[in-house]
Amino acid sequence: MNMKCTILAALSVLSFQPLFAQEINRSKGDPKLSEYYEPAAPIVTPGRTSQDPPSDAIILFNGNDFSQWKSEKGSPIAWTLENGAMVVKGGSGGIRTKLAFGDCQLHVEFRTPAEVKGDGQGRGNSGVYLMDRYELQILDNYNNKTYVNGQVGSIYKQLPPLANASRPPGEWQTYDIIFIAPRFYADGRVKSQATITVIHNGVLVQNNATIWGGSEYVGAPVYKKHGEKEPIYLQDHGNPTAFRNIWIREL
Ligand code: MG
């Protein structure tokens, strides 16, 4: 055996030995050592369909009233209630929840107008703002082109969606969102950025994506220190986009 072969043989023994030892431990060890029971995962009764709120959800809109919401303009909400949905009244301003949230799982159903008007960003535009400032775009992108980082499923002007899962205008669509809030140091520096996962109509469009700051129309996103919990905000972008069945679970 020459020197090269000797070294290779020694290396192979060294590299395989730990694996071999591990296999022995697995077959002889106590499996209970790697099992634990506390703290138990809380029992949550799922809805009959994935759209129905689970037992521990906070219902933000069930079709009946605006009791969980207030207008950004301080006046009574001018959006209309129609057949269990709330419909944006263009020009009246956005609405935000009375309660504030940080890390959360949020379910929102939306419907862009059946009557197609406008194009690009002007068609069925609204948005779900996590913590009042990180916009998950709502837009009618069914055969409607716009900049990819501003289309439905994007984090506006930051993160394009992994897919365009749009349903046609006038049909109800779902967003299931998992949002982890950013953390800040006392002096305002960012300790950890926000992350978001979004499933649009059952299709993953944001996969634990890192958010780079508050949504800005002009210029780069930027973080500004804010509370540990902030309201959910729904945008009035002038189009009669509708919402129904909104619920949230705090994480
Ligand atoms: Mg928008």
Coordinates of C-alpha atoms in Angstrom, one line a residue, residues 43-240:
I43 CA -55.7 22.0 21.6
V44 CA -57.4 24.1 18.9
T45 CA -60.5 23.0 17.1
P46 CA -60.0 23.7 13.4
G47 CA -62.9 25.2 11.4
R48 CA -64.9 22.9 9.3
T49 CA -63.2 24.3 6.3
S50 CA -59.8 26.1 6.4
Q51 CA -61.7 29.3 5.9
D52 CA -63.8 29.0 9.1
P53 CA -62.1 30.6 12.1
P54 CA -60.6 28.2 14.6
S55 CA -61.7 28.3 18.2
D56 CA -59.0 30.6 19.5
A57 CA -59.2 33.3 16.7
I58 CA -60.1 36.9 17.3
I59 CA -62.8 37.7 14.8
L60 CA -62.0 41.0 13.2
F61 CA -64.9 41.0 10.7
N62 CA -67.8 38.5 10.5
G63 CA -69.9 40.3 8.0
N64 CA -72.2 42.1 10.4
D65 CA -70.5 45.3 11.6
F66 CA -67.4 47.5 11.9
S67 CA -67.2 47.0 15.7
Q68 CA -63.5 46.0 15.5
W69 CA -62.5 48.9 13.2
K70 CA -62.1 52.7 13.1
S71 CA -61.6 55.1 10.2
E72 CA -58.1 56.5 9.7
K73 CA -59.8 59.9 9.3
G74 CA -61.4 59.7 12.8
S75 CA -64.9 60.0 11.4
P76 CA -67.5 57.2 11.3
I77 CA -66.5 54.5 8.8
A78 CA -68.0 55.2 5.3
W79 CA -67.3 51.9 3.8
T80 CA -70.5 50.0 3.1
L81 CA -71.8 46.6 4.3
E82 CA -73.2 44.5 1.5
N83 CA -74.2 40.9 1.8
G84 CA -71.8 40.0 4.6
A85 CA -68.9 41.9 3.1
M86 CA -67.4 45.4 3.7
V87 CA -66.7 47.4 0.6
V88 CA -64.1 50.2 0.3
K89 CA -65.7 53.6 -0.3
G90 CA -63.2 55.4 -2.4
G91 CA -61.9 58.6 -0.9
S92 CA -63.2 57.9 2.6
G93 CA -59.9 56.6 3.9
G94 CA -58.6 53.3 5.1
I95 CA -59.7 51.6 8.3
R96 CA -57.6 50.1 11.0
T97 CA -58.4 47.6 13.8
K98 CA -59.0 49.0 17.3
L99 CA -56.8 46.2 18.7
A100 CA -53.1 46.0 18.0
F101 CA -51.1 42.9 17.1
G102 CA -47.5 41.8 16.7
D103 CA -46.6 38.2 15.7
C104 CA -49.8 36.7 14.2
Q105 CA -51.6 34.4 11.9
L106 CA -54.1 36.4 9.9
H107 CA -56.8 35.2 7.5
V108 CA -58.3 37.7 5.1
E109 CA -60.8 37.2 2.2
F110 CA -61.0 39.8 -0.5
R111 CA -62.8 40.4 -3.8
T112 CA -61.7 42.8 -6.5
P113 CA -64.6 44.5 -8.4
A114 CA -66.4 42.3 -11.0
E115 CA -66.7 45.3 -13.2
V116 CA -63.1 45.8 -14.5
K117 CA -62.1 49.4 -14.6
G118 CA -58.6 50.8 -15.0
D119 CA -55.4 48.9 -15.4
G120 CA -52.0 48.4 -13.7
Q121 CA -52.1 49.7 -10.1
G122 CA -55.6 51.2 -10.7
R123 CA -57.5 47.9 -10.8
G124 CA -58.9 46.6 -7.5
N125 CA -56.1 48.1 -5.5
S126 CA -56.2 47.8 -1.7
G127 CA -53.8 46.3 0.8
V128 CA -53.4 44.6 4.1
Y129 CA -50.9 46.5 6.2
L130 CA -49.4 44.5 9.0
M131 CA -48.5 46.7 12.0
D132 CA -50.0 49.6 10.1
R133 CA -47.0 49.9 7.8
Y134 CA -45.9 46.7 6.0
E135 CA -48.2 46.4 3.0
L136 CA -49.2 43.0 1.6
Q137 CA -50.6 44.3 -1.7
I138 CA -54.2 43.5 -2.9
L139 CA -54.7 44.1 -6.6
D140 CA -56.6 42.6 -9.5
N141 CA -53.8 41.0 -11.4
Y142 CA -55.9 38.6 -13.4
N143 CA -54.7 39.5 -16.9
N144 CA -53.4 42.8 -15.6
K145 CA -49.8 43.6 -15.7
T146 CA -47.9 45.8 -13.3
Y147 CA -44.5 45.9 -11.7
V148 CA -43.9 42.5 -10.2
N149 CA -42.9 43.8 -6.8
G150 CA -46.2 45.7 -6.7
Q151 CA -48.6 43.0 -7.8
V152 CA -51.0 41.0 -5.7
G153 CA -49.1 38.9 -3.2
S154 CA -46.1 41.2 -3.1
I155 CA -44.8 43.1 -0.1
Y156 CA -45.3 46.4 -1.8
K157 CA -42.2 47.6 -3.6
Q158 CA -40.0 45.1 -1.8
L159 CA -40.8 41.4 -2.3
P160 CA -42.4 40.0 -5.5
P161 CA -44.7 37.0 -5.0
L162 CA -43.4 33.5 -5.8
A163 CA -46.5 33.0 -8.0
N164 CA -49.5 34.9 -9.3
A165 CA -52.4 32.9 -7.9
S166 CA -55.1 35.4 -8.8
R167 CA -58.7 34.4 -9.3
P168 CA -60.8 36.4 -11.8
P169 CA -62.3 39.7 -10.8
G170 CA -65.5 39.4 -8.8
E171 CA -64.4 36.1 -7.1
W172 CA -63.5 35.8 -3.5
Q173 CA -59.8 35.1 -2.7
T174 CA -58.0 34.2 0.4
Y175 CA -54.8 35.4 2.1
D176 CA -53.4 33.3 5.0
I177 CA -50.5 35.2 6.5
I178 CA -47.9 34.4 9.1
F179 CA -46.2 37.5 10.3
I180 CA -43.3 37.8 12.7
A181 CA -42.9 41.4 13.9
P182 CA -39.6 43.2 13.8
R183 CA -37.7 43.8 17.1
F184 CA -36.0 47.0 17.9
Y185 CA -33.3 48.1 20.4
A186 CA -34.3 50.9 22.8
D187 CA -32.3 53.4 20.6
G188 CA -34.3 52.5 17.5
R189 CA -31.8 50.2 15.8
V190 CA -33.3 47.0 14.3
K191 CA -32.6 43.9 16.4
S192 CA -34.4 41.6 14.0
Q193 CA -36.3 42.3 10.8
A194 CA -39.9 41.3 10.2
T195 CA -40.7 38.1 8.3
I196 CA -43.8 37.0 6.4
T197 CA -45.3 33.9 4.9
V198 CA -48.3 34.3 2.7
I199 CA -50.6 31.7 1.1
H200 CA -52.8 33.2 -1.6
N201 CA -55.7 31.0 -2.6
G202 CA -53.8 28.0 -1.3
V203 CA -50.6 28.9 -3.1
L204 CA -47.4 29.9 -1.3
V205 CA -46.4 33.3 -2.5
Q206 CA -44.2 34.5 0.3
N207 CA -42.0 31.9 2.1
N208 CA -40.7 33.2 5.4
A209 CA -39.5 36.3 3.5
T210 CA -37.6 39.1 5.2
I211 CA -39.2 42.5 5.1
W212 CA -36.8 45.4 4.7
G213 CA -38.8 48.2 6.3
G214 CA -42.1 50.1 6.1
S215 CA -43.7 50.3 2.7
E216 CA -42.7 53.4 0.8
Y217 CA -44.2 54.6 -2.5
V218 CA -41.0 56.5 -3.3
G219 CA -37.6 55.3 -2.4
A220 CA -36.2 52.4 -0.4
P221 CA -38.1 50.8 2.5
V222 CA -36.8 51.9 5.9
Y223 CA -37.4 50.7 9.4
K224 CA -38.7 53.2 12.0
K225 CA -39.0 52.0 15.6
H226 CA -42.7 51.3 16.5
G227 CA -44.7 49.5 19.2
E228 CA -44.5 45.8 19.9
K229 CA -48.1 45.7 18.7
E230 CA -49.8 47.9 16.1
P231 CA -53.1 47.8 14.3
I232 CA -54.0 45.9 11.1
Y233 CA -54.8 48.5 8.4
L234 CA -56.9 48.0 5.2
Q235 CA -56.2 50.5 2.4
D236 CA -58.6 52.7 0.5
H237 CA -56.9 53.1 -2.9
G238 CA -60.1 54.4 -4.6
N239 CA -61.4 51.0 -5.8
P240 CA -64.5 49.3 -4.4

